[in-house]
One Martini backbone bead per residue (centre of mass of N, CA, C, O) as a GRO file, in nm:
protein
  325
    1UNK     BB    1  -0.680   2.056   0.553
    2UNK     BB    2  -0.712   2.066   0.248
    3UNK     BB    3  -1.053   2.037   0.093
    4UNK     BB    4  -1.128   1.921  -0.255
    5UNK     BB    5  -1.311   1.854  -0.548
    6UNK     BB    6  -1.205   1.587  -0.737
    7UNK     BB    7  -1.159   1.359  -0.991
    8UNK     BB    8  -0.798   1.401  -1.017
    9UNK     BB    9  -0.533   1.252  -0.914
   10UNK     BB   10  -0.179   1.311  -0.967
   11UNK     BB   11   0.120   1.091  -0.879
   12UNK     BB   12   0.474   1.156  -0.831
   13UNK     BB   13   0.784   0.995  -0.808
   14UNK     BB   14   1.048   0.894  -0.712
   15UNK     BB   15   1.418   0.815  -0.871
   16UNK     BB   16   1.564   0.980  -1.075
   17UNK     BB   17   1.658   0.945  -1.368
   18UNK     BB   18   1.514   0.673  -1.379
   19UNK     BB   19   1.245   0.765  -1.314
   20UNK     BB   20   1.194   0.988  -1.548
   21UNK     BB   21   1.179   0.744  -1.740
   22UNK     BB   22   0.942   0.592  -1.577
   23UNK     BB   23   0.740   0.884  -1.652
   24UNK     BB   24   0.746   0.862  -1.913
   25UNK     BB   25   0.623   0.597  -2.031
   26UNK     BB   26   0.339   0.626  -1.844
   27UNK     BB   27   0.260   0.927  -1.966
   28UNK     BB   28   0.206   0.795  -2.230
   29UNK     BB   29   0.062   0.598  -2.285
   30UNK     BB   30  -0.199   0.738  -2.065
   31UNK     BB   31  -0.259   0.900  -2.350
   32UNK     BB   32  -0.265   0.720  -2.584
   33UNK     BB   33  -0.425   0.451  -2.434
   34UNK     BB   34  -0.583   0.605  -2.212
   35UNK     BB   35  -0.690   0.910  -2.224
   36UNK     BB   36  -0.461   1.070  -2.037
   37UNK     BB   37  -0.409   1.362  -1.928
   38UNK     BB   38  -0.209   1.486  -1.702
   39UNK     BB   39  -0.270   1.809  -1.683
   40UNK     BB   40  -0.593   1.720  -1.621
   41UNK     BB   41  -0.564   1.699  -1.377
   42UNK     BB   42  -0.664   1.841  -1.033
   43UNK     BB   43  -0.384   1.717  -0.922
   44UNK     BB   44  -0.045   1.731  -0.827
   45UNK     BB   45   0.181   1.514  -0.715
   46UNK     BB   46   0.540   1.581  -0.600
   47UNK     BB   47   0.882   1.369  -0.560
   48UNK     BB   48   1.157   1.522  -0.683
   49UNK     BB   49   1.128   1.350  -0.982
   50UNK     BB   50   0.801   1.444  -0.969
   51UNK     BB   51   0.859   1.752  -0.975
   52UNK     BB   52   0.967   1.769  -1.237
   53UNK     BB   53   0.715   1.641  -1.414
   54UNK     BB   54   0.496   1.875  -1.301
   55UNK     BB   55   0.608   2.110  -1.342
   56UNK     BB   56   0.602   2.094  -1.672
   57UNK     BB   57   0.320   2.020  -1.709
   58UNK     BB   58   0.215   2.289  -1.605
   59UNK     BB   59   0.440   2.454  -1.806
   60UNK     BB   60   0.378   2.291  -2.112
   61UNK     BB   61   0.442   2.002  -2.111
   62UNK     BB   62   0.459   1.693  -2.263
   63UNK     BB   63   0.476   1.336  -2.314
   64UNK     BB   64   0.611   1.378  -2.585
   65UNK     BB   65   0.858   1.529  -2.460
   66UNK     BB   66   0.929   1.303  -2.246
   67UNK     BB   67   0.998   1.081  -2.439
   68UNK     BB   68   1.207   1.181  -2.639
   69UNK     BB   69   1.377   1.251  -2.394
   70UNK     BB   70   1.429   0.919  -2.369
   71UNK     BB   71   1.485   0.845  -2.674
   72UNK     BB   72   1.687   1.092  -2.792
   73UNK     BB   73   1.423   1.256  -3.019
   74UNK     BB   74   1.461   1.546  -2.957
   75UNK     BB   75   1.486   1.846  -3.138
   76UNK     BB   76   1.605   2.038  -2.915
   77UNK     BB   77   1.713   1.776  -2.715
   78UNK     BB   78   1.851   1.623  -2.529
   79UNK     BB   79   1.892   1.343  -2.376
   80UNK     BB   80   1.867   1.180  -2.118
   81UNK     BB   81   2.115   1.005  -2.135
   82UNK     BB   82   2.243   1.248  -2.259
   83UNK     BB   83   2.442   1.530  -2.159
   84UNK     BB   84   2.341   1.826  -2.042
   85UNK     BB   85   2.066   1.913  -1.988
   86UNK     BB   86   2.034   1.651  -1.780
   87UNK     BB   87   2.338   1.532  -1.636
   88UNK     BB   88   2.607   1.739  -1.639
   89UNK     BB   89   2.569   1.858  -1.292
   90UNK     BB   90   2.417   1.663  -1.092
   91UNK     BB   91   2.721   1.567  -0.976
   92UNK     BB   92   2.876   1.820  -0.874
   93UNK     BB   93   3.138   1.846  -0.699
   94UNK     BB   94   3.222   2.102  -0.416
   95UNK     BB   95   3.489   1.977  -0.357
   96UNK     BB   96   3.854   2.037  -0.358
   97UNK     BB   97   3.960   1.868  -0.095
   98UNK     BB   98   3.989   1.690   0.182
   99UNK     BB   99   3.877   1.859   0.382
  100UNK     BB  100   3.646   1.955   0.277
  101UNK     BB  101   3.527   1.672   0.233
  102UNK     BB  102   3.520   1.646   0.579
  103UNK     BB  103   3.315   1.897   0.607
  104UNK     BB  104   3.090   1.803   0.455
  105UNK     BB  105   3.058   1.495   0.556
  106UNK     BB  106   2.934   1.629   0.812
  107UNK     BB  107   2.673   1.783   0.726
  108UNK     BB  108   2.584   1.537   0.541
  109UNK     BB  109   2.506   1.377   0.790
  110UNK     BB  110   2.321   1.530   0.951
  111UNK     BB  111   2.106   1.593   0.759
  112UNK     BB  112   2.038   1.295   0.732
  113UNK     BB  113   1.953   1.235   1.003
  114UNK     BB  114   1.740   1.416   1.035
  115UNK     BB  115   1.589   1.317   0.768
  116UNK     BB  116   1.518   1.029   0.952
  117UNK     BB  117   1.393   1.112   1.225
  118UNK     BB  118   1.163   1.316   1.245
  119UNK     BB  119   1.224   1.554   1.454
  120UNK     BB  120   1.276   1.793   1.673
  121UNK     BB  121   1.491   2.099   1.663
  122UNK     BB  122   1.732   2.266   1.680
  123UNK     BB  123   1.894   2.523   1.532
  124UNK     BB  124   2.166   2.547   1.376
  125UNK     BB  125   2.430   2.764   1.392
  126UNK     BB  126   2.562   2.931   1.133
  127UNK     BB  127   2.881   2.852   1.198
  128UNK     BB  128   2.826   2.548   1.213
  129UNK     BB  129   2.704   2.558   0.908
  130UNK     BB  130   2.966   2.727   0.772
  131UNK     BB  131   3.179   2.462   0.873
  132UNK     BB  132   2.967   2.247   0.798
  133UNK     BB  133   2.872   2.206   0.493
  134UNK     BB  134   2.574   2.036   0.331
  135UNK     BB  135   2.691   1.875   0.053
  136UNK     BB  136   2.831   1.655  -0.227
  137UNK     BB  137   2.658   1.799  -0.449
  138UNK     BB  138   2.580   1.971  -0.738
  139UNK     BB  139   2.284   2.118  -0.958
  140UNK     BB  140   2.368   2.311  -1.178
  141UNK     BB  141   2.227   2.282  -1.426
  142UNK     BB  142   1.921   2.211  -1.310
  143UNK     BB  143   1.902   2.489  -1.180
  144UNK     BB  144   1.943   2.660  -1.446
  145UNK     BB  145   1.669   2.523  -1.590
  146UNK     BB  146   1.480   2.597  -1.376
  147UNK     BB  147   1.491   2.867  -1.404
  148UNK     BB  148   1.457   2.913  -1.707
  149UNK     BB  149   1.226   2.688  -1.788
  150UNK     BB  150   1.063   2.806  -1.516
  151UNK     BB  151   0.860   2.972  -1.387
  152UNK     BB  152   0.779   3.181  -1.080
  153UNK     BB  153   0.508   3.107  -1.091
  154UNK     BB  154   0.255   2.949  -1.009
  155UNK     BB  155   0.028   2.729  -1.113
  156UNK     BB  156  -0.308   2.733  -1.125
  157UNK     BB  157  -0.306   2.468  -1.089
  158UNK     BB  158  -0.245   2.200  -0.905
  159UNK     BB  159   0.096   2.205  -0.699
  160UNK     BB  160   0.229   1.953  -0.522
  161UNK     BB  161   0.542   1.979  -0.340
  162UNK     BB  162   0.779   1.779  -0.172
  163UNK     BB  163   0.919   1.847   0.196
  164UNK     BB  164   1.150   1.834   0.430
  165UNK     BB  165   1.199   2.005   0.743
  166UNK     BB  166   1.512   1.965   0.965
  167UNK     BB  167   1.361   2.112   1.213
  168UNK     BB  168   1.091   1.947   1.265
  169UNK     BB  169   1.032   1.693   1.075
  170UNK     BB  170   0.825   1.829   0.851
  171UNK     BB  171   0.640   1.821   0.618
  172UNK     BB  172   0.633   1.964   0.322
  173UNK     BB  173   0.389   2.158   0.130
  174UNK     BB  174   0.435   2.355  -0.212
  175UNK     BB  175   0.123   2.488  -0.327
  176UNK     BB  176   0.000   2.526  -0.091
  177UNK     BB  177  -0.239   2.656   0.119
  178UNK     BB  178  -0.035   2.787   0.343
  179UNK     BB  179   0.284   2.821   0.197
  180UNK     BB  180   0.549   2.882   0.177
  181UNK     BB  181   0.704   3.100  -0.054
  182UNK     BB  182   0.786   3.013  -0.391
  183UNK     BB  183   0.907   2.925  -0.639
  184UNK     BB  184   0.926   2.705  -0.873
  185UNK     BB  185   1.233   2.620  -0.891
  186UNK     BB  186   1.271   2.621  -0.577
  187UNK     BB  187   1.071   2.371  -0.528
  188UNK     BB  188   1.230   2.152  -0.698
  189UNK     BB  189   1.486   2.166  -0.560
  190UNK     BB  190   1.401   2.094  -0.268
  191UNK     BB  191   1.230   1.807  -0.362
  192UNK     BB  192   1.569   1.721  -0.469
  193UNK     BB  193   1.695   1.730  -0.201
  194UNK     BB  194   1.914   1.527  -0.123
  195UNK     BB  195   2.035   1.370   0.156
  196UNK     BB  196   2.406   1.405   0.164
  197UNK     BB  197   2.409   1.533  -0.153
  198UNK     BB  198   2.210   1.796  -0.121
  199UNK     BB  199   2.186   2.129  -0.038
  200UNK     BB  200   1.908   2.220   0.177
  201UNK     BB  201   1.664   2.492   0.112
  202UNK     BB  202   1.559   2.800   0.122
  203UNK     BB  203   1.215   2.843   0.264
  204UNK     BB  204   1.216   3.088   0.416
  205UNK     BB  205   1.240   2.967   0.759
  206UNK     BB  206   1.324   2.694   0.601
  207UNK     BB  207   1.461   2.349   0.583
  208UNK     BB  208   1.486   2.183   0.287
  209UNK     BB  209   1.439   1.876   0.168
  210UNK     BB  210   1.331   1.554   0.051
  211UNK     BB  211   1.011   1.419   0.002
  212UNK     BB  212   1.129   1.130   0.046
  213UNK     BB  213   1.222   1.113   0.380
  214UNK     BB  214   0.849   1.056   0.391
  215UNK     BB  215   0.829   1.003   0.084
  216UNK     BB  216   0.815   0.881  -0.253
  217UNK     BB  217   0.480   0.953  -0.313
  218UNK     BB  218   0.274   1.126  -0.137
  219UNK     BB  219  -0.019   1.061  -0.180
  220UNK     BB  220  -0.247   1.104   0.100
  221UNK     BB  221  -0.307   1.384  -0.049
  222UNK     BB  222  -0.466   1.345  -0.241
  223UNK     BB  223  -0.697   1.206  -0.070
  224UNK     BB  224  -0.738   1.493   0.104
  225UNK     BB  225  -0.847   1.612  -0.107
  226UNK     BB  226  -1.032   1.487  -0.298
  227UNK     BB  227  -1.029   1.240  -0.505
  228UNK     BB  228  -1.153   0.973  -0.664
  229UNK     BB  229  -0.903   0.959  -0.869
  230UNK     BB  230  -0.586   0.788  -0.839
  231UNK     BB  231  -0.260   0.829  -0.993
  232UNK     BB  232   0.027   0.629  -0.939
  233UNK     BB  233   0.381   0.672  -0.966
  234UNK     BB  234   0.629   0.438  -0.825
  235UNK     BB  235   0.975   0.395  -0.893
  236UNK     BB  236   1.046   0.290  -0.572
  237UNK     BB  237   0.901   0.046  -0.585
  238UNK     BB  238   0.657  -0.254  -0.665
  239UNK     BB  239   0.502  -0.518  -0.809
  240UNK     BB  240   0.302  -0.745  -0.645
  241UNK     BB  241   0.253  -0.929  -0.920
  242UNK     BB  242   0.581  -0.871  -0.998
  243UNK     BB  243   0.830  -0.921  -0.816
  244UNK     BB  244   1.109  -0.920  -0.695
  245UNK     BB  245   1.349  -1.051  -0.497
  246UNK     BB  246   1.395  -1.028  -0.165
  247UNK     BB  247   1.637  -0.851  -0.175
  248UNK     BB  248   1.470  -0.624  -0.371
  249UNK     BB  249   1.216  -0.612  -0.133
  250UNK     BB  250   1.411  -0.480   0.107
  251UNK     BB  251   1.521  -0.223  -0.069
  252UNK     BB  252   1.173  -0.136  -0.092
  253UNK     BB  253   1.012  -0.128   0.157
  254UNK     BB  254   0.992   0.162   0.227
  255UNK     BB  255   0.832   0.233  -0.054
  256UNK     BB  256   0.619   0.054  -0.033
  257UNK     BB  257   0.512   0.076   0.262
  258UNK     BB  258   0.383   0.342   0.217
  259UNK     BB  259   0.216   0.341   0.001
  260UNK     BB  260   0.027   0.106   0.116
  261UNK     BB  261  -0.082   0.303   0.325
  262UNK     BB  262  -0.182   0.547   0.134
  263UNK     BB  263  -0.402   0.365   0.032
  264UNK     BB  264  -0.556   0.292   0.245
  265UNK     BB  265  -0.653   0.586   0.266
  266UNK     BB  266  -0.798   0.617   0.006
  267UNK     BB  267  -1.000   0.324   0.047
  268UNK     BB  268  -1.150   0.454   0.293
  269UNK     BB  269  -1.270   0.703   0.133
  270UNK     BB  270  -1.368   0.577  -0.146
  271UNK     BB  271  -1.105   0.557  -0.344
  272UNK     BB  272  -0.974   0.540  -0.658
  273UNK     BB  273  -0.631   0.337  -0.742
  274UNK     BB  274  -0.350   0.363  -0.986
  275UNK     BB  275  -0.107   0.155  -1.044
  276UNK     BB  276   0.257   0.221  -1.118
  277UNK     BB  277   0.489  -0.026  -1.109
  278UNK     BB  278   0.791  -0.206  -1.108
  279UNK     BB  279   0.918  -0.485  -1.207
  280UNK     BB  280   1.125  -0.694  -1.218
  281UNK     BB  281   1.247  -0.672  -1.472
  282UNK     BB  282   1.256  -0.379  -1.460
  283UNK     BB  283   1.423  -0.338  -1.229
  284UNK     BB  284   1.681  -0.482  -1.406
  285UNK     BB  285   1.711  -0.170  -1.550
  286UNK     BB  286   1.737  -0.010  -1.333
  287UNK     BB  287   1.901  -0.064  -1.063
  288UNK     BB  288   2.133   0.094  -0.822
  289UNK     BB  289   2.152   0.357  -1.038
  290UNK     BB  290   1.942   0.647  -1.025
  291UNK     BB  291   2.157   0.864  -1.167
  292UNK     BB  292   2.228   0.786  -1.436
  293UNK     BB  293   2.252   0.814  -1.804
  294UNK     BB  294   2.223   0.517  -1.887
  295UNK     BB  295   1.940   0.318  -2.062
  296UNK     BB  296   1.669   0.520  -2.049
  297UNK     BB  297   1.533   0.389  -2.281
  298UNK     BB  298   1.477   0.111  -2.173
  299UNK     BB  299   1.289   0.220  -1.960
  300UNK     BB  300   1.078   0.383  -2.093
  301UNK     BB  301   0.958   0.121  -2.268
  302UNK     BB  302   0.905  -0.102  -2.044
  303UNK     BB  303   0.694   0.111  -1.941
  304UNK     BB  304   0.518   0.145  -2.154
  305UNK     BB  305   0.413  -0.168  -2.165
  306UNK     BB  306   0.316  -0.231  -1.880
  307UNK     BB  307   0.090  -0.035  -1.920
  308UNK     BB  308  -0.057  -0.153  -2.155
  309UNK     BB  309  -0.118  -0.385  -1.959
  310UNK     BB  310  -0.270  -0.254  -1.750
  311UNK     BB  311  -0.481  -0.078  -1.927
  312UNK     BB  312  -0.610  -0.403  -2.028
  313UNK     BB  313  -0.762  -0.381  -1.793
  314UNK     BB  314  -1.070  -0.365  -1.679
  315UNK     BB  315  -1.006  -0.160  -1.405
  316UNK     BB  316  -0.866   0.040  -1.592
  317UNK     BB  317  -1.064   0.065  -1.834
  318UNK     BB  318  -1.297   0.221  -1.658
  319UNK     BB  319  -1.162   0.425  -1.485
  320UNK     BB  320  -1.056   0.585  -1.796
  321UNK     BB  321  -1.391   0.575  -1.917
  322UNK     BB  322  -1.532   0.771  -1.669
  323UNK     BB  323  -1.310   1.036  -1.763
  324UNK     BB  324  -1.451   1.039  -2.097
  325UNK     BB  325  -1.777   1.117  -2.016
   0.00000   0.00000   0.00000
């Protein structure tokens, strides 16, 4: 394992659409009220949709950009809750018919098994792969996107994007010294093949999906990297002083439940982490499709909102005004 003594990680989770706004809300508030630019950390860890909000932080894109695009109001670009820059073709079907549908439907269940499964397996032969092709949705547009407007080279800052090899069962972090080499918008698409949803990204000899499969956060990066301080937004867990109702917590249980391990392996090794995560309110503002296009300003404010009470508490001023001395 690698490990760099730095001052901060910034660790981003996954999250859809949703995600997307609640950390456009969390990393403006974090530079607005706390004091801290995003892009100042010495590593971002990005896992899906934080895979996207590094790739472009690490790319000059500012929190005030992710912002306006949050609420609309950005002048160059169509709102995050709607058009196509953003909504567009994220979820255009693949299959033309029922046959190609039941022959997708086939190959997008084994890749999820596999990708629940994370055990070392055989590898799938090539006519079985074409014959069950797996994705039933294409990401047409964000795929464009990401060609377009992220550069091929990865940022010399640290930028690690997590993926899971589906051939493996093992965990891929993509920007890490002596990871198989992709461009920079290669490496956001495998973080972002959800299993199942999307067809998973050839990367050298890996097959890649999200790396949501291991962890909607991996935290514990940042933590083995020697962060003294990790700053973690995790839209899909939950606030544990502000939690949602049982039916709620155990519908996150999964990506909670990682978190949880994940910090306490970073303050065993004596680092402290601030954690930001959607409370019950937020959670009811999230919804349960976190794909969707409409509402996302309404996510980005109250995440904004909670951050900034967040931010006003002795622990959390203390941690963020001794990396501005």
């Amino acid at each position: 394992m690698e490990r760099r003594e730095g001052r901060v990680g910034l660790v981003l989770g996954g999250g859809g659409m949703v995600g997307l706004a609640y950390h456009a809300g969390v990393l403006r508030a974090l530079e607005e009220l706390g004091g801290f630019r995003p892009n100042d950390a010495d590593l971002i860890v990005g896992t899906s949709a934080g895979s996207v909000v590094g790739a472009y932080l690490r790319s000059g894109w500012t929190t005030e950009d992710f912002w306006q695009l949050a609420m609309g109001t950005h002048p160059q670009l169509a709102p995050l809750g709607g058009g196509k820059p953003w909504r567009g073709d994220i979820l255009s079907p693949r299959f033309t018919n029922p046959f190609d549908l039941w022959r997708r439907g086939m190959g997008s269940a084994f890749v999820l098994t596999r990708s629940m499964l994370r055990v070392p397996a055989p590898r799938v032969p090539s006519c079985l792969q074409n014959a069950f092709p797996a994705g039933l949705f294409a990401m047409r547009e964000g795929r464009r996107r990401f060609a377009d407007e992220l550069p091929e080279e990865w940022p010399q800052k640290p930028l690690w994007l997590c993926g899971v090899d589906i051939v493996s069962g093992r965990r891929v972090v993509l920007g890490r010294r002596g990871s198989p080499h992709a461009t920079l918008h290669e490496g956001v698409m495998a973080s972002c093949a959800i299993p199942g949803i999307y067809s998973p990204v050839r990367v050298g000899k890996l097959t890649l999906v999200d790396g949501g499969a291991h962890s909607s956060t991996n935290l514990d990066l940042a933590a083995r990297f020697g962060c003294q301080l990790i700053i973690g937004v995790a839209p899909m867990a939950f606030d544990t002083a502000a939690p949602p109702s049982p039916f709620g917590q155990l519908v996150r249980r999964v990506p909670a439940r990682s978190l949880a391990g994940e910090v306490a392996v970073a303050r065993r090794r004596g680092e402290s982490v601030l954690l930001f995560r959607p409370s019950a309110a937020e959670l009811r503002l999230h919804g349960v499709d976190l794909m969707r296009s409409n509402g996302l300003e309404a996510v980005a404010a109250a995440a904004y909102e909670s951050t900034a009470v967040r931010l006003d508490t002795p622990r959390y001023r203390s941690a963020l005004s001794e990396l501005a001395a």
